[in-house]
Structure formats: structure tokens, C-alpha cells
Tab-separated table of C-alpha atoms in Angstrom:
chain	number	residue	atom	x	y	z
A	12	UNK	CA	-33.492	-23.939	46.489
A	13	UNK	CA	-31.262	-20.873	47.294
A	14	UNK	CA	-28.044	-22.376	46.367
A	15	UNK	CA	-29.607	-23.184	43.164
A	16	UNK	CA	-30.580	-19.251	42.402
A	17	UNK	CA	-26.674	-18.303	43.312
A	18	UNK	CA	-25.760	-20.771	40.966
A	19	UNK	CA	-27.712	-19.981	38.079
A	20	UNK	CA	-27.570	-16.554	39.031
A	21	UNK	CA	-23.298	-16.977	38.674
A	22	UNK	CA	-23.686	-18.841	35.606
A	23	UNK	CA	-25.297	-15.849	33.524
A	24	UNK	CA	-22.861	-13.383	34.571
A	25	UNK	CA	-20.152	-15.615	33.590
A	26	UNK	CA	-22.414	-15.912	30.329
A	27	UNK	CA	-22.784	-12.209	30.151
A	28	UNK	CA	-19.648	-10.885	30.635
A	29	UNK	CA	-18.327	-14.016	27.664
A	30	UNK	CA	-20.518	-12.267	25.243
A	31	UNK	CA	-19.927	-8.736	26.312
A	32	UNK	CA	-16.541	-9.180	25.908
A	33	UNK	CA	-16.590	-11.263	22.762
A	34	UNK	CA	-18.484	-8.259	21.327
A	35	UNK	CA	-15.779	-6.089	22.630
A	36	UNK	CA	-13.330	-7.884	19.972
A	37	UNK	CA	-15.698	-8.525	17.206
A	38	UNK	CA	-14.973	-6.082	14.509
A	39	UNK	CA	-17.834	-4.999	12.172
A	40	UNK	CA	-18.064	-7.801	8.872
A	41	UNK	CA	-16.389	-10.602	11.369
A	42	UNK	CA	-17.646	-13.505	12.140
A	43	UNK	CA	-16.718	-14.936	15.605
A	44	UNK	CA	-15.001	-17.588	14.542
A	45	UNK	CA	-13.858	-18.135	10.792
A	46	UNK	CA	-11.938	-21.065	9.233
A	47	UNK	CA	-7.836	-20.791	9.137
A	48	UNK	CA	-7.990	-19.584	5.644
A	49	UNK	CA	-11.074	-17.378	5.185
A	50	UNK	CA	-10.485	-14.652	3.623
A	51	UNK	CA	-9.033	-11.500	4.991
A	52	UNK	CA	-7.114	-8.385	4.266
A	53	UNK	CA	-3.746	-6.553	5.607
A	54	UNK	CA	-2.743	-3.074	5.069
A	55	UNK	CA	0.942	-1.725	5.372
A	56	UNK	CA	1.520	1.425	6.604
A	57	UNK	CA	3.660	3.486	8.639
A	58	UNK	CA	3.163	6.091	10.811
A	59	UNK	CA	4.484	10.207	11.329
A	60	UNK	CA	6.493	11.847	12.381
A	61	UNK	CA	8.265	8.579	13.348
A	62	UNK	CA	8.826	6.852	10.250
A	63	UNK	CA	9.972	4.246	12.478
A	64	UNK	CA	9.082	1.037	10.583
A	65	UNK	CA	6.535	-1.389	8.886
A	66	UNK	CA	3.449	-1.487	10.486
A	67	UNK	CA	-0.355	-3.025	9.682
A	68	UNK	CA	-3.699	-2.451	9.652
A	69	UNK	CA	-6.529	-5.501	9.403
A	70	UNK	CA	-9.744	-5.654	8.354
A	71	UNK	CA	-12.277	-8.664	7.563
A	72	UNK	CA	-13.805	-7.076	4.971
A	73	UNK	CA	-12.149	-4.336	3.194
A	74	UNK	CA	-14.287	-1.989	5.025
A	75	UNK	CA	-13.629	-1.543	8.398
A	76	UNK	CA	-9.594	-1.190	9.252
A	77	UNK	CA	-8.207	-1.441	12.687
A	78	UNK	CA	-4.645	-1.317	13.892
A	79	UNK	CA	-2.454	-3.907	14.982
A	80	UNK	CA	-0.367	-2.610	17.565
A	81	UNK	CA	3.593	-2.822	17.228
A	82	UNK	CA	6.396	-2.100	14.925
A	83	UNK	CA	7.120	-5.476	12.797
A	84	UNK	CA	10.323	-4.344	10.681
A	85	UNK	CA	12.447	-0.774	11.625
A	86	UNK	CA	14.879	0.114	8.930
A	87	UNK	CA	18.318	0.064	9.188
A	88	UNK	CA	19.469	1.177	5.398
A	89	UNK	CA	19.557	4.499	3.349
A	90	UNK	CA	18.246	6.379	5.333
A	91	UNK	CA	17.192	4.664	8.008
A	92	UNK	CA	13.203	5.466	8.049
A	93	UNK	CA	10.390	3.094	6.322
A	94	UNK	CA	7.836	5.267	4.174
A	95	UNK	CA	5.073	4.097	1.947
A	96	UNK	CA	5.604	0.330	2.164
A	97	UNK	CA	4.635	-2.089	-0.275
A	98	UNK	CA	4.117	-5.753	0.555
A	99	UNK	CA	3.567	-8.184	-2.517
A	100	UNK	CA	3.470	-12.237	-2.020
A	101	UNK	CA	5.495	-14.324	-4.136
A	102	UNK	CA	4.646	-17.301	-5.794
A	103	UNK	CA	7.019	-19.731	-3.638
A	104	UNK	CA	4.737	-17.645	-0.644
A	105	UNK	CA	7.196	-15.276	0.353
A	106	UNK	CA	6.654	-11.749	0.776
A	107	UNK	CA	8.276	-9.380	-0.057
A	108	UNK	CA	8.596	-5.263	0.647
A	109	UNK	CA	9.899	-2.159	-0.496
A	110	UNK	CA	9.947	1.046	1.130
A	111	UNK	CA	11.218	4.858	0.730
A	112	UNK	CA	14.160	4.515	2.997
A	113	UNK	CA	14.361	8.604	2.842
A	114	UNK	CA	13.016	11.842	1.992
A	115	UNK	CA	16.093	13.576	-0.263
A	116	UNK	CA	19.205	12.036	-1.380
A	117	UNK	CA	19.222	7.709	-1.524
A	118	UNK	CA	19.476	6.545	-5.208
A	119	UNK	CA	17.514	3.830	-4.296
A	120	UNK	CA	15.179	2.431	-1.802
A	121	UNK	CA	14.733	-0.194	0.905
A	122	UNK	CA	13.806	-4.374	0.571
A	123	UNK	CA	13.568	-7.334	3.096
A	124	UNK	CA	10.961	-10.627	3.144
A	125	UNK	CA	9.578	-12.764	5.518
A	126	UNK	CA	7.697	-16.212	5.340
A	127	UNK	CA	4.869	-15.046	7.746
A	128	UNK	CA	4.532	-11.224	8.066
A	129	UNK	CA	6.147	-11.188	11.242
A	130	UNK	CA	9.744	-12.359	10.785
A	131	UNK	CA	12.032	-10.155	8.877
A	132	UNK	CA	15.420	-10.775	7.344
A	133	UNK	CA	17.514	-9.865	4.226
A	134	UNK	CA	17.058	-5.986	4.882
A	135	UNK	CA	19.182	-4.704	1.970
A	136	UNK	CA	18.950	-1.587	0.120
A	137	UNK	CA	19.000	-1.851	-3.572
A	138	UNK	CA	20.537	1.147	-5.730
A	139	UNK	CA	18.266	1.326	-8.483
A	140	UNK	CA	18.925	4.941	-9.603
A	141	UNK	CA	22.578	4.732	-8.365
A	142	UNK	CA	23.448	5.451	-12.163
A	143	UNK	CA	21.886	9.099	-11.909
A	144	UNK	CA	24.118	10.712	-9.762
A	145	UNK	CA	21.638	14.161	-9.693
A	146	UNK	CA	18.651	11.965	-8.383
A	147	UNK	CA	16.824	13.945	-6.125
A	148	UNK	CA	15.049	11.221	-4.580
A	149	UNK	CA	13.596	7.548	-4.708
A	150	UNK	CA	10.158	7.670	-3.845
A	151	UNK	CA	7.618	4.952	-3.181
A	152	UNK	CA	8.502	2.193	-4.667
A	153	UNK	CA	5.020	0.183	-5.743
A	154	UNK	CA	5.421	-3.855	-5.917
A	155	UNK	CA	3.883	-5.871	-9.011
A	156	UNK	CA	4.285	-9.462	-9.256
A	157	UNK	CA	3.761	-9.747	-13.107
A	158	UNK	CA	2.861	-14.110	-12.807
A	159	UNK	CA	2.763	-15.159	-16.851
A	160	UNK	CA	6.430	-13.806	-16.773
A	161	UNK	CA	7.490	-15.117	-13.673
A	162	UNK	CA	8.524	-11.631	-12.545
A	163	UNK	CA	8.247	-8.637	-10.485
A	164	UNK	CA	8.387	-5.598	-11.007
A	165	UNK	CA	8.998	-2.433	-8.819
A	166	UNK	CA	7.840	1.246	-9.745
A	167	UNK	CA	9.186	4.305	-8.458
A	168	UNK	CA	8.719	8.298	-8.173
A	169	UNK	CA	12.286	10.257	-9.447
A	170	UNK	CA	13.404	13.462	-9.858
A	171	UNK	CA	16.291	13.918	-12.136
A	172	UNK	CA	16.343	17.769	-12.506
A	173	UNK	CA	16.448	19.257	-16.004
A	174	UNK	CA	15.450	15.913	-17.577
A	175	UNK	CA	11.911	16.678	-18.218
A	176	UNK	CA	10.238	20.225	-18.856
A	177	UNK	CA	9.323	22.125	-15.065
A	178	UNK	CA	6.137	24.204	-16.434
A	179	UNK	CA	4.979	24.930	-12.622
A	180	UNK	CA	6.909	22.329	-11.029
A	181	UNK	CA	9.847	23.414	-8.320
A	182	UNK	CA	12.923	22.029	-10.432
A	183	UNK	CA	13.856	19.628	-7.649
A	184	UNK	CA	10.494	18.494	-7.215
A	185	UNK	CA	9.448	17.347	-11.312
A	186	UNK	CA	8.957	13.423	-10.494
A	187	UNK	CA	8.721	10.118	-13.379
A	188	UNK	CA	8.345	6.932	-12.871
A	189	UNK	CA	10.944	4.642	-13.293
A	190	UNK	CA	10.980	0.356	-12.887
A	191	UNK	CA	13.721	-2.646	-12.659
A	192	UNK	CA	12.354	-6.038	-12.967
A	193	UNK	CA	13.886	-9.208	-11.058
A	194	UNK	CA	12.964	-12.571	-10.121
A	195	UNK	CA	15.082	-13.272	-7.115
A	196	UNK	CA	15.800	-9.816	-5.466
A	197	UNK	CA	19.350	-10.443	-6.228
A	198	UNK	CA	19.555	-9.292	-9.607
A	199	UNK	CA	17.844	-6.755	-11.532
A	200	UNK	CA	17.395	-5.449	-14.495
A	201	UNK	CA	18.778	-2.470	-15.554
A	202	UNK	CA	16.779	0.710	-14.237
A	203	UNK	CA	14.209	2.198	-17.251
A	204	UNK	CA	12.130	5.026	-17.735
A	205	UNK	CA	8.494	3.524	-16.964
A	206	UNK	CA	5.878	6.672	-17.688
A	207	UNK	CA	5.945	10.110	-19.168
A	208	UNK	CA	2.522	11.512	-18.688
A	209	UNK	CA	3.668	14.813	-19.598
A	210	UNK	CA	2.982	15.482	-16.015
A	211	UNK	CA	5.120	15.233	-12.699
A	212	UNK	CA	3.873	11.597	-11.052
A	213	UNK	CA	4.434	9.835	-8.058
A	214	UNK	CA	2.231	6.807	-5.972
A	215	UNK	CA	1.777	4.625	-9.220
A	216	UNK	CA	0.085	1.057	-8.477
A	217	UNK	CA	0.196	-1.505	-11.651
A	218	UNK	CA	-3.616	-3.415	-11.158
A	219	UNK	CA	-4.228	-6.473	-13.337
A	220	UNK	CA	-7.655	-6.462	-14.447
A	221	UNK	CA	-8.573	-9.327	-16.977
A	222	UNK	CA	-8.247	-8.101	-19.867
A	223	UNK	CA	-5.604	-5.315	-19.503
A	224	UNK	CA	-3.966	-3.650	-16.580
A	225	UNK	CA	-4.658	-0.463	-14.980
A	226	UNK	CA	-1.946	2.010	-13.744
A	227	UNK	CA	-3.825	3.815	-10.574
A	228	UNK	CA	-1.782	7.224	-9.818
A	229	UNK	CA	-1.531	10.482	-8.845
A	230	UNK	CA	-0.811	13.880	-10.670
A	231	UNK	CA	1.479	15.957	-8.480
A	232	UNK	CA	1.560	18.921	-10.733
A	233	UNK	CA	0.497	22.355	-9.471
A	234	UNK	CA	-2.118	23.354	-8.196
A	235	UNK	CA	-3.696	19.393	-9.421
A	236	UNK	CA	-2.397	16.689	-6.743
A	237	UNK	CA	-5.127	14.613	-6.859
A	238	UNK	CA	-5.482	10.618	-8.275
A	239	UNK	CA	-5.883	9.746	-12.164
A	240	UNK	CA	-6.163	6.555	-14.134
A	241	UNK	CA	-4.369	4.506	-17.324
A	242	UNK	CA	-4.786	2.142	-19.296
A	243	UNK	CA	-2.351	-0.209	-20.901
A	244	UNK	CA	-2.387	-3.827	-23.184
A	245	UNK	CA	1.169	-4.534	-20.110
A	246	UNK	CA	1.961	-4.139	-17.073
A	247	UNK	CA	4.992	-1.894	-18.560
A	248	UNK	CA	2.641	0.131	-20.880
A	249	UNK	CA	2.482	2.003	-22.906
A	250	UNK	CA	-0.864	3.802	-21.101
A	251	UNK	CA	-3.189	5.614	-22.732
A	252	UNK	CA	-6.715	7.315	-22.191
A	253	UNK	CA	-5.753	8.675	-18.906
A	254	UNK	CA	-8.652	9.129	-16.869
A	255	UNK	CA	-9.416	13.341	-15.626
A	256	UNK	CA	-9.148	13.556	-12.138
A	257	UNK	CA	-10.790	11.247	-10.108
A	258	UNK	CA	-10.772	12.499	-6.465
A	259	UNK	CA	-9.870	16.508	-4.436
A	260	UNK	CA	-6.821	18.030	-4.505
A	261	UNK	CA	-3.807	16.634	-1.502
A	262	UNK	CA	-4.846	12.934	-2.157
A	263	UNK	CA	-2.555	10.472	-2.758
A	264	UNK	CA	-1.066	6.952	-2.060
A	265	UNK	CA	-4.002	4.854	-4.077
A	266	UNK	CA	-3.757	1.317	-3.170
A	267	UNK	CA	-6.781	-0.663	-6.010
A	268	UNK	CA	-8.225	-3.988	-3.739
A	269	UNK	CA	-10.727	-5.894	-5.478
A	270	UNK	CA	-13.920	-7.212	-2.889
A	271	UNK	CA	-16.750	-8.990	-4.713
A	272	UNK	CA	-17.213	-6.916	-7.954
A	273	UNK	CA	-15.884	-3.807	-6.533
A	274	UNK	CA	-12.630	-2.509	-6.746
A	275	UNK	CA	-11.904	-0.170	-3.698
A	276	UNK	CA	-9.154	2.630	-4.061
A	277	UNK	CA	-8.148	3.500	-1.422
A	278	UNK	CA	-6.412	6.787	-0.807
A	279	UNK	CA	-5.034	9.769	1.616
A	280	UNK	CA	-6.582	12.925	2.325
A	281	UNK	CA	-3.115	13.864	3.777
A	282	UNK	CA	-3.547	17.435	4.574
A	283	UNK	CA	-6.923	16.890	6.233
A	284	UNK	CA	-5.125	13.805	7.427
A	285	UNK	CA	-7.654	11.493	6.448
A	286	UNK	CA	-8.441	8.223	4.593
A	287	UNK	CA	-11.340	8.036	1.427
A	288	UNK	CA	-12.167	5.345	-0.860
A	289	UNK	CA	-14.085	5.073	-4.159
A	290	UNK	CA	-15.247	2.580	-5.616
A	291	UNK	CA	-15.698	1.217	-9.433
A	292	UNK	CA	-16.360	-2.012	-11.359
A	293	UNK	CA	-14.788	-0.481	-14.674
A	294	UNK	CA	-12.279	1.871	-13.612
A	295	UNK	CA	-14.205	4.322	-15.980
A	296	UNK	CA	-17.056	5.381	-13.586
A	297	UNK	CA	-16.374	5.671	-9.638
A	298	UNK	CA	-18.731	6.260	-6.656
A	299	UNK	CA	-17.286	7.850	-2.976
A	300	UNK	CA	-17.548	4.900	-0.794
A	301	UNK	CA	-16.070	6.759	2.029
A	302	UNK	CA	-18.692	6.702	4.270
A	303	UNK	CA	-18.754	2.749	4.143
A	304	UNK	CA	-15.260	2.761	5.442
A	305	UNK	CA	-14.181	3.080	8.594
A	306	UNK	CA	-9.784	3.532	9.278
A	307	UNK	CA	-7.857	4.007	12.425
A	308	UNK	CA	-5.924	7.041	13.304
A	309	UNK	CA	-3.235	7.865	12.604
A	310	UNK	CA	-2.633	5.893	9.380
A	311	UNK	CA	-0.439	6.792	6.230
A	312	UNK	CA	-0.549	4.862	2.715
A	313	UNK	CA	0.816	1.414	1.968
A	314	UNK	CA	-0.815	-1.292	-0.329
A	315	UNK	CA	-3.724	-3.327	0.853
A	316	UNK	CA	-3.324	-6.514	0.051
A	317	UNK	CA	-5.334	-9.959	0.716
A	318	UNK	CA	-4.581	-13.020	3.281
A	319	UNK	CA	-6.176	-15.465	5.310
A	320	UNK	CA	-7.931	-15.235	8.425
A	321	UNK	CA	-4.665	-17.271	9.834
A	322	UNK	CA	-2.663	-14.347	8.724
A	323	UNK	CA	-4.110	-11.806	10.725
A	324	UNK	CA	-4.388	-13.335	13.678
A	325	UNK	CA	-0.680	-14.555	13.052
A	326	UNK	CA	0.159	-10.898	13.481
A	327	UNK	CA	-2.803	-9.645	15.703
A	328	UNK	CA	-0.460	-12.257	18.305
A	329	UNK	CA	2.955	-11.198	17.559
A	330	UNK	CA	1.967	-7.584	17.825
A	331	UNK	CA	0.021	-7.809	21.263
A	332	UNK	CA	3.134	-7.558	23.586
A	333	UNK	CA	5.032	-5.265	21.062
A	334	UNK	CA	2.823	-1.978	22.643
A	335	UNK	CA	1.624	0.898	20.160
């Protein structure tokens, strides 16, 4: 009888320990187990002051985010930093990433590709503004796959001193949006002006809303420096119906992700060093959803995108032995 009690106590302790460990790793909104193709979410990001490579945070529900340990791509091109990574999957399953490769001086941006989000290759510098020798910078390139035309659109912000009225902007910080398109990341269409809204603009993301498109962006003028949206019938514009300002000053890096009926616009309140979120269903009315979210620190802006549970588990396994 005594032996049976000891064995029973031992089994109970094992079960309790197992449930305790399971509770420690389970994320809010996450089932203990799920189908490999169940939806999950990743967010490409980076850290300051390191700017040393591509990192990820992950979520099972798009509301509660946690760090993936490790650096998945270290920059070797341009100014050899990595900021503002934008990740997009092509129709053949290949993942592509573009990023800001320097604060100043580079007349282009970084690029690499991957089949599994873990192993990145073909790292290159894309000299998209080489034809404009006075270009001060190339910031926050953003990828958008234009499915009806089977092409990628890449949009970024650059300052060319004297090209547009400065108003209250420093001459070297008066941005407009430019773009190029590609089908294979080998051949690119000539760079063109994407949008001049009459104010300095950065951090633009094209969103397909079916029907139509929305351009989420940062009005970078002084003293504004906060988010707005505009509307168009094409991913290249023209853009119209510019909204009032949606966020408080010193916010940037918007990334929109649709979950259920809601669009969530994640964004960075950079002076407060925290992440925030808006929710909308029509990009006309918005509500602050920050209290519904949890974000890790430190976290800098990039792109939120949908993946599968298997994708998240793969990057977590790869990052587990890589350190913080």
C-alpha cells in the first residue's frame, strides 16, 4: 500500500510539472497544439542601437506578440545596417525582404530571399536612386505583391534637396515617395515618383481592401509626424481623400494586418518607445486597440504578415540556440 501511494504521488507530481511547463510556454490565444497549416503571424523587426540584422516577433492571434530569439539575416550591403525590414511572399512560395541599409548616403536598399524564413540568400544592394546623385537617403522600402499584374511594387521615401517646397522641413529631410516594380528581383522598372501629397511623407504601406486600395503612411511634416491614410483604385494611385491625422505626434512605421473582420494597424510611438494599435473595418473610422495587445520590448517597426503555425515553429526552433 505504501509503495502504491509513493508511485501515485510521483505520477501526480510529473503531471503537475508537465502542466506547469505547458502553461509557461503557452501564449494567450494559443491552443496547446494546432494543425501545422493553422494561421499564425510573424512581424519582421530589428533592434536599436544594434541595427544588426533581421529579427522576428510572433503571435498566434495577432494580439499577443513575443520575441523570436536570434538574428536571421545579417546585412553585408550598403551601409551594413538593417532597419525597417519588409517581408512579402511571392506566388511561388519564396519570401522576399527589403530593408533600409543606411541612414544617409546609400542610394538604394538591401534585398534577400528565402524559402523558409530561416535561411536567407542572394543578398544584394538595389541601387534604386542611383540616377539621382543628390539623393540624401532611401528609407523604409515596402513590398507589395500586385497579384492581378504578377509583379512586386517597392515603395520608399527619399529626400532630393530642392525638388519640392520645404515649408517647415529641413532641406535634407523633405521626403516624397518613389517606387519601382519587378517580377524577379533581377530586372526593375525605372524609378518613378510614387506620390507627392504636398507634405513630407515616409513609411508607406499599400493595402488591398477589395475593392480598392489604401495607402497607410506617416505625415512627416513638422509639427505633425503622425499617421494618415489615403484611398485609390490602383496600387499605384492616384491617391485621394487623405484622412485627418489618426494618431498622436511622434508615431510611425504603420503595418496593417487583417484578422477576422478587423484591420489592425500596428505602429510605433517612438518617443515613448512603445508599440500601439488601431482597429478599423473600413479605414474611415478607427479605435485605439492598444490595450487589447501585448508587445515585447525592444521592438522596432517592420511588417506584420500571416504565416502558418509550422512557419512559426520553424523559426522558433532555428532561433532557440541563437541567443537573444
